[in-house]
Amino acid sequence: MFEDRPDRDEIVLVGRSNVGKSTLMRELTGHTKFTTGKKPGVTRSPNHFDWAPESFMFTDLPGFGFMSGVESHTQDAIQTDIVRYIEENADDILAAVLVVDGKSVIDIIDRHTTEDSIPHDVEMFYFLDELDIPTVVAVNKMDKVGDRDERLNDLCDRLGLFPPWKQWRETIAPITAKRGDISNLTEALRTHLHDQQRDDLFKFL
């Protein structure tokens, strides 16, 4: 399901199921073909949206972690495919957007943190860093979060970033994709593109 990738530079969206990746993809591209749904696991293979003349695309990768109605071995296989996709295409990935649910991410991380395991979100953040892929954590659904600064500071702490979050604006981007409030993310992505001398792609953000 991960075959036939177009040969071009890309920005990838990764994250747990049902955190709003596909909604964010629609917002970034203005394209409505991306399937969204309340049931986790709607996206099972990469969704590419590309501009052929520009040799650039956004890619919405399948959600990882728990998926309602999906057997655990299938969930594991999807996660393995995501990791392999990112590893194999790391040289062409200009930036990664790790999407998390601002309302629940701290509880999820804390619930899955043990002496023997690291939560998927944190593991993915470290994995992208190891591959030297510039990463922005898009903290979605912030319209549902009351203690905004406290929540974002807690997230920095869980990711190994020294709070306060406002010193990490190139890495932590509070957004509400459903309302079209993604300016923090686009500004962070522009910073990373500029660092790679790809200002020509600003028009897509």
PDB file of N, CA and C in Angstrom, residues 14-17 19 21 62-67 71-83 86 97-101 104-114 116-130 135 137 155 158-159:
ATOM      1  N   VAL A  14       2.155  13.159  10.029  1.00  0.00           N
ATOM      2  CA  VAL A  14       2.103  11.905  10.774  1.00  0.00           C
ATOM      3  C   VAL A  14       1.384  12.148  12.097  1.00  0.00           C
ATOM      4  N   GLY A  15       0.898  11.081  12.710  1.00  0.00           N
ATOM      5  CA  GLY A  15       0.252  11.214  14.009  1.00  0.00           C
ATOM      6  C   GLY A  15      -0.701  10.064  14.278  1.00  0.00           C
ATOM      7  N   ARG A  16      -1.218  10.038  15.485  1.00  0.00           N
ATOM      8  CA  ARG A  16      -2.186   9.015  15.849  1.00  0.00           C
ATOM      9  C   ARG A  16      -3.441   9.125  14.994  1.00  0.00           C
ATOM     10  N   SER A  17      -4.221   8.074  14.993  1.00  0.00           N
ATOM     11  CA  SER A  17      -5.508   8.109  14.298  1.00  0.00           C
ATOM     12  C   SER A  17      -6.428   9.127  14.970  1.00  0.00           C
ATOM     13  N   VAL A  19      -6.606  12.431  14.999  1.00  0.00           N
ATOM     14  CA  VAL A  19      -6.140  13.689  15.596  1.00  0.00           C
ATOM     15  C   VAL A  19      -6.370  14.873  14.663  1.00  0.00           C
ATOM     16  N   LYS A  21      -5.412  14.829  11.079  1.00  0.00           N
ATOM     17  CA  LYS A  21      -4.428  14.969   9.999  1.00  0.00           C
ATOM     18  C   LYS A  21      -5.081  15.266   8.660  1.00  0.00           C
ATOM     19  N   PRO A  62      -0.922   7.301   7.087  1.00  0.00           N
ATOM     20  CA  PRO A  62      -1.953   6.690   7.932  1.00  0.00           C
ATOM     21  C   PRO A  62      -1.702   6.958   9.409  1.00  0.00           C
ATOM     22  N   GLY A  63      -2.762   6.958  10.184  1.00  0.00           N
ATOM     23  CA  GLY A  63      -2.617   7.143  11.625  1.00  0.00           C
ATOM     24  C   GLY A  63      -2.010   5.916  12.270  1.00  0.00           C
ATOM     25  N   PHE A  64      -1.243   6.134  13.333  1.00  0.00           N
ATOM     26  CA  PHE A  64      -0.689   5.003  14.074  1.00  0.00           C
ATOM     27  C   PHE A  64      -1.369   4.904  15.436  1.00  0.00           C
ATOM     28  N   GLY A  65      -1.089   3.800  16.127  1.00  0.00           N
ATOM     29  CA  GLY A  65      -1.713   3.592  17.428  1.00  0.00           C
ATOM     30  C   GLY A  65      -3.058   2.897  17.308  1.00  0.00           C
ATOM     31  N   PHE A  66      -3.872   3.033  18.343  1.00  0.00           N
ATOM     32  CA  PHE A  66      -5.154   2.328  18.412  1.00  0.00           C
ATOM     33  C   PHE A  66      -6.095   2.761  17.300  1.00  0.00           C
ATOM     34  N   MET A  67      -6.743   1.788  16.661  1.00  0.00           N
ATOM     35  CA  MET A  67      -7.770   2.060  15.662  1.00  0.00           C
ATOM     36  C   MET A  67      -8.966   1.168  15.949  1.00  0.00           C
ATOM     37  N   GLU A  71      -7.593  -4.943  13.784  1.00  0.00           N
ATOM     38  CA  GLU A  71      -6.846  -5.900  14.586  1.00  0.00           C
ATOM     39  C   GLU A  71      -5.443  -5.375  14.898  1.00  0.00           C
ATOM     40  N   SER A  72      -4.921  -5.769  16.060  1.00  0.00           N
ATOM     41  CA  SER A  72      -3.646  -5.217  16.539  1.00  0.00           C
ATOM     42  C   SER A  72      -2.498  -5.518  15.581  1.00  0.00           C
ATOM     43  N   HIS A  73      -2.497  -6.695  14.953  1.00  0.00           N
ATOM     44  CA  HIS A  73      -1.384  -7.008  14.050  1.00  0.00           C
ATOM     45  C   HIS A  73      -1.430  -6.125  12.809  1.00  0.00           C
ATOM     46  N   THR A  74      -2.641  -5.717  12.395  1.00  0.00           N
ATOM     47  CA  THR A  74      -2.773  -4.798  11.265  1.00  0.00           C
ATOM     48  C   THR A  74      -2.290  -3.410  11.664  1.00  0.00           C
ATOM     49  N   GLN A  75      -2.626  -2.981  12.888  1.00  0.00           N
ATOM     50  CA  GLN A  75      -2.140  -1.698  13.392  1.00  0.00           C
ATOM     51  C   GLN A  75      -0.614  -1.672  13.418  1.00  0.00           C
ATOM     52  N   ASP A  76      -0.021  -2.773  13.884  1.00  0.00           N
ATOM     53  CA  ASP A  76       1.438  -2.861  13.951  1.00  0.00           C
ATOM     54  C   ASP A  76       2.058  -2.803  12.560  1.00  0.00           C
ATOM     55  N   ALA A  77       1.408  -3.489  11.607  1.00  0.00           N
ATOM     56  CA  ALA A  77       1.927  -3.508  10.234  1.00  0.00           C
ATOM     57  C   ALA A  77       1.890  -2.112   9.616  1.00  0.00           C
ATOM     58  N   ILE A  78       0.796  -1.373   9.891  1.00  0.00           N
ATOM     59  CA  ILE A  78       0.681  -0.004   9.365  1.00  0.00           C
ATOM     60  C   ILE A  78       1.782   0.867   9.942  1.00  0.00           C
ATOM     61  N   GLN A  79       2.022   0.737  11.242  1.00  0.00           N
ATOM     62  CA  GLN A  79       3.067   1.552  11.868  1.00  0.00           C
ATOM     63  C   GLN A  79       4.435   1.224  11.292  1.00  0.00           C
ATOM     64  N   THR A  80       4.699  -0.061  11.058  1.00  0.00           N
ATOM     65  CA  THR A  80       5.959  -0.473  10.444  1.00  0.00           C
ATOM     66  C   THR A  80       6.111   0.138   9.059  1.00  0.00           C
ATOM     67  N   ASP A  81       5.012   0.154   8.294  1.00  0.00           N
ATOM     68  CA  ASP A  81       5.044   0.738   6.951  1.00  0.00           C
ATOM     69  C   ASP A  81       5.329   2.244   7.013  1.00  0.00           C
ATOM     70  N   ILE A  82       4.758   2.925   8.014  1.00  0.00           N
ATOM     71  CA  ILE A  82       4.987   4.370   8.168  1.00  0.00           C
ATOM     72  C   ILE A  82       6.470   4.626   8.431  1.00  0.00           C
ATOM     73  N   VAL A  83       7.043   3.878   9.360  1.00  0.00           N
ATOM     74  CA  VAL A  83       8.457   4.049   9.702  1.00  0.00           C
ATOM     75  C   VAL A  83       9.328   3.781   8.479  1.00  0.00           C
ATOM     76  N   ILE A  86       9.138   6.663   5.915  1.00  0.00           N
ATOM     77  CA  ILE A  86       9.902   7.844   6.325  1.00  0.00           C
ATOM     78  C   ILE A  86      11.402   7.581   6.183  1.00  0.00           C
ATOM     79  N   VAL A  97       5.219  17.060   9.869  1.00  0.00           N
ATOM     80  CA  VAL A  97       4.256  17.655  10.792  1.00  0.00           C
ATOM     81  C   VAL A  97       3.686  16.522  11.630  1.00  0.00           C
ATOM     82  N   LEU A  98       4.041  16.499  12.917  1.00  0.00           N
ATOM     83  CA  LEU A  98       3.524  15.499  13.847  1.00  0.00           C
ATOM     84  C   LEU A  98       2.274  16.094  14.489  1.00  0.00           C
ATOM     85  N   VAL A  99       1.109  15.576  14.116  1.00  0.00           N
ATOM     86  CA  VAL A  99      -0.161  16.126  14.577  1.00  0.00           C
ATOM     87  C   VAL A  99      -0.597  15.407  15.852  1.00  0.00           C
ATOM     88  N   VAL A 100      -0.922  16.186  16.882  1.00  0.00           N
ATOM     89  CA  VAL A 100      -1.426  15.619  18.137  1.00  0.00           C
ATOM     90  C   VAL A 100      -2.709  16.350  18.522  1.00  0.00           C
ATOM     91  N   ASP A 101      -3.511  15.702  19.351  1.00  0.00           N
ATOM     92  CA  ASP A 101      -4.756  16.283  19.852  1.00  0.00           C
ATOM     93  C   ASP A 101      -4.433  17.056  21.124  1.00  0.00           C
ATOM     94  N   SER A 104      -6.059  15.874  24.487  1.00  0.00           N
ATOM     95  CA  SER A 104      -5.804  14.556  25.087  1.00  0.00           C
ATOM     96  C   SER A 104      -4.348  14.107  25.065  1.00  0.00           C
ATOM     97  N   VAL A 105      -3.469  14.832  24.383  1.00  0.00           N
ATOM     98  CA  VAL A 105      -2.119  14.312  24.149  1.00  0.00           C
ATOM     99  C   VAL A 105      -1.351  14.056  25.443  1.00  0.00           C
ATOM    100  N   ILE A 106      -1.470  14.927  26.437  1.00  0.00           N
ATOM    101  CA  ILE A 106      -0.717  14.727  27.678  1.00  0.00           C
ATOM    102  C   ILE A 106      -1.189  13.460  28.390  1.00  0.00           C
ATOM    103  N   ASP A 107      -2.511  13.279  28.471  1.00  0.00           N
ATOM    104  CA  ASP A 107      -3.060  12.071  29.117  1.00  0.00           C
ATOM    105  C   ASP A 107      -2.606  10.817  28.389  1.00  0.00           C
ATOM    106  N   ILE A 108      -2.618  10.856  27.061  1.00  0.00           N
ATOM    107  CA  ILE A 108      -2.222   9.683  26.272  1.00  0.00           C
ATOM    108  C   ILE A 108      -0.749   9.370  26.491  1.00  0.00           C
ATOM    109  N   ILE A 109       0.093  10.393  26.439  1.00  0.00           N
ATOM    110  CA  ILE A 109       1.531  10.176  26.659  1.00  0.00           C
ATOM    111  C   ILE A 109       1.782   9.600  28.042  1.00  0.00           C
ATOM    112  N   ASP A 110       1.160  10.199  29.063  1.00  0.00           N
ATOM    113  CA  ASP A 110       1.389   9.735  30.437  1.00  0.00           C
ATOM    114  C   ASP A 110       0.877   8.312  30.640  1.00  0.00           C
ATOM    115  N   ARG A 111      -0.245   7.985  30.004  1.00  0.00           N
ATOM    116  CA  ARG A 111      -0.839   6.654  30.162  1.00  0.00           C
ATOM    117  C   ARG A 111       0.047   5.576  29.550  1.00  0.00           C
ATOM    118  N   HIS A 112       0.771   5.925  28.477  1.00  0.00           N
ATOM    119  CA  HIS A 112       1.572   4.922  27.772  1.00  0.00           C
ATOM    120  C   HIS A 112       3.053   4.995  28.097  1.00  0.00           C
ATOM    121  N   THR A 113       3.418   5.821  29.059  1.00  0.00           N
ATOM    122  CA  THR A 113       4.826   5.906  29.461  1.00  0.00           C
ATOM    123  C   THR A 113       5.086   4.944  30.618  1.00  0.00           C
ATOM    124  N   THR A 114       5.962   3.981  30.374  1.00  0.00           N
ATOM    125  CA  THR A 114       6.360   3.035  31.418  1.00  0.00           C
ATOM    126  C   THR A 114       7.882   2.889  31.380  1.00  0.00           C
ATOM    127  N   ASP A 116       9.367   0.406  30.420  1.00  0.00           N
ATOM    128  CA  ASP A 116       9.740  -0.424  29.270  1.00  0.00           C
ATOM    129  C   ASP A 116       9.271   0.135  27.929  1.00  0.00           C
ATOM    130  N   SER A 117       8.485   1.202  27.922  1.00  0.00           N
ATOM    131  CA  SER A 117       7.952   1.661  26.640  1.00  0.00           C
ATOM    132  C   SER A 117       7.847   3.186  26.573  1.00  0.00           C
ATOM    133  N   ILE A 118       7.945   3.673  25.353  1.00  0.00           N
ATOM    134  CA  ILE A 118       7.788   5.101  25.067  1.00  0.00           C
ATOM    135  C   ILE A 118       6.523   5.249  24.232  1.00  0.00           C
ATOM    136  N   PRO A 119       5.680   6.235  24.529  1.00  0.00           N
ATOM    137  CA  PRO A 119       4.461   6.428  23.742  1.00  0.00           C
ATOM    138  C   PRO A 119       4.782   6.692  22.269  1.00  0.00           C
ATOM    139  N   HIS A 120       3.863   6.286  21.391  1.00  0.00           N
ATOM    140  CA  HIS A 120       4.080   6.426  19.949  1.00  0.00           C
ATOM    141  C   HIS A 120       4.423   7.856  19.550  1.00  0.00           C
ATOM    142  N   ASP A 121       3.727   8.839  20.129  1.00  0.00           N
ATOM    143  CA  ASP A 121       3.942  10.232  19.740  1.00  0.00           C
ATOM    144  C   ASP A 121       5.377  10.666  20.034  1.00  0.00           C
ATOM    145  N   VAL A 122       5.845  10.359  21.243  1.00  0.00           N
ATOM    146  CA  VAL A 122       7.194  10.736  21.655  1.00  0.00           C
ATOM    147  C   VAL A 122       8.221   9.971  20.833  1.00  0.00           C
ATOM    148  N   GLU A 123       7.964   8.691  20.627  1.00  0.00           N
ATOM    149  CA  GLU A 123       8.863   7.851  19.840  1.00  0.00           C
ATOM    150  C   GLU A 123       9.009   8.396  18.416  1.00  0.00           C
ATOM    151  N   MET A 124       7.899   8.811  17.816  1.00  0.00           N
ATOM    152  CA  MET A 124       7.940   9.356  16.459  1.00  0.00           C
ATOM    153  C   MET A 124       8.710  10.675  16.418  1.00  0.00           C
ATOM    154  N   PHE A 125       8.529  11.511  17.437  1.00  0.00           N
ATOM    155  CA  PHE A 125       9.251  12.782  17.517  1.00  0.00           C
ATOM    156  C   PHE A 125      10.760  12.531  17.543  1.00  0.00           C
ATOM    157  N   TYR A 126      11.189  11.592  18.361  1.00  0.00           N
ATOM    158  CA  TYR A 126      12.617  11.260  18.449  1.00  0.00           C
ATOM    159  C   TYR A 126      13.123  10.621  17.153  1.00  0.00           C
ATOM    160  N   PHE A 127      12.299   9.787  16.567  1.00  0.00           N
ATOM    161  CA  PHE A 127      12.665   9.095  15.326  1.00  0.00           C
ATOM    162  C   PHE A 127      12.927  10.106  14.207  1.00  0.00           C
ATOM    163  N   LEU A 128      12.030  11.071  14.062  1.00  0.00           N
ATOM    164  CA  LEU A 128      12.203  12.096  13.036  1.00  0.00           C
ATOM    165  C   LEU A 128      13.452  12.922  13.303  1.00  0.00           C
ATOM    166  N   ASP A 129      13.710  13.201  14.567  1.00  0.00           N
ATOM    167  CA  ASP A 129      14.902  13.963  14.937  1.00  0.00           C
ATOM    168  C   ASP A 129      16.171  13.190  14.593  1.00  0.00           C
ATOM    169  N   GLU A 130      16.164  11.897  14.826  1.00  0.00           N
ATOM    170  CA  GLU A 130      17.327  11.060  14.516  1.00  0.00           C
ATOM    171  C   GLU A 130      17.624  11.060  13.017  1.00  0.00           C
ATOM    172  N   THR A 135      10.999  18.956  12.185  1.00  0.00           N
ATOM    173  CA  THR A 135       9.679  18.511  12.631  1.00  0.00           C
ATOM    174  C   THR A 135       8.945  19.617  13.374  1.00  0.00           C
ATOM    175  N   VAL A 137       5.478  20.025  15.662  1.00  0.00           N
ATOM    176  CA  VAL A 137       4.378  19.352  16.337  1.00  0.00           C
ATOM    177  C   VAL A 137       3.164  20.273  16.255  1.00  0.00           C
ATOM    178  N   LEU A 155       3.522  19.645  27.240  1.00  0.00           N
ATOM    179  CA  LEU A 155       3.892  18.870  26.054  1.00  0.00           C
ATOM    180  C   LEU A 155       5.388  19.010  25.779  1.00  0.00           C
ATOM    181  N   ARG A 158       7.213  16.725  28.035  1.00  0.00           N
ATOM    182  CA  ARG A 158       7.114  15.305  27.661  1.00  0.00           C
ATOM    183  C   ARG A 158       7.998  14.984  26.454  1.00  0.00           C
ATOM    184  N   LEU A 159       8.254  15.985  25.615  1.00  0.00           N
ATOM    185  CA  LEU A 159       9.060  15.765  24.409  1.00  0.00           C
ATOM    186  C   LEU A 159      10.541  16.045  24.647  1.00  0.00           C
TER     187      LEU A 159
END
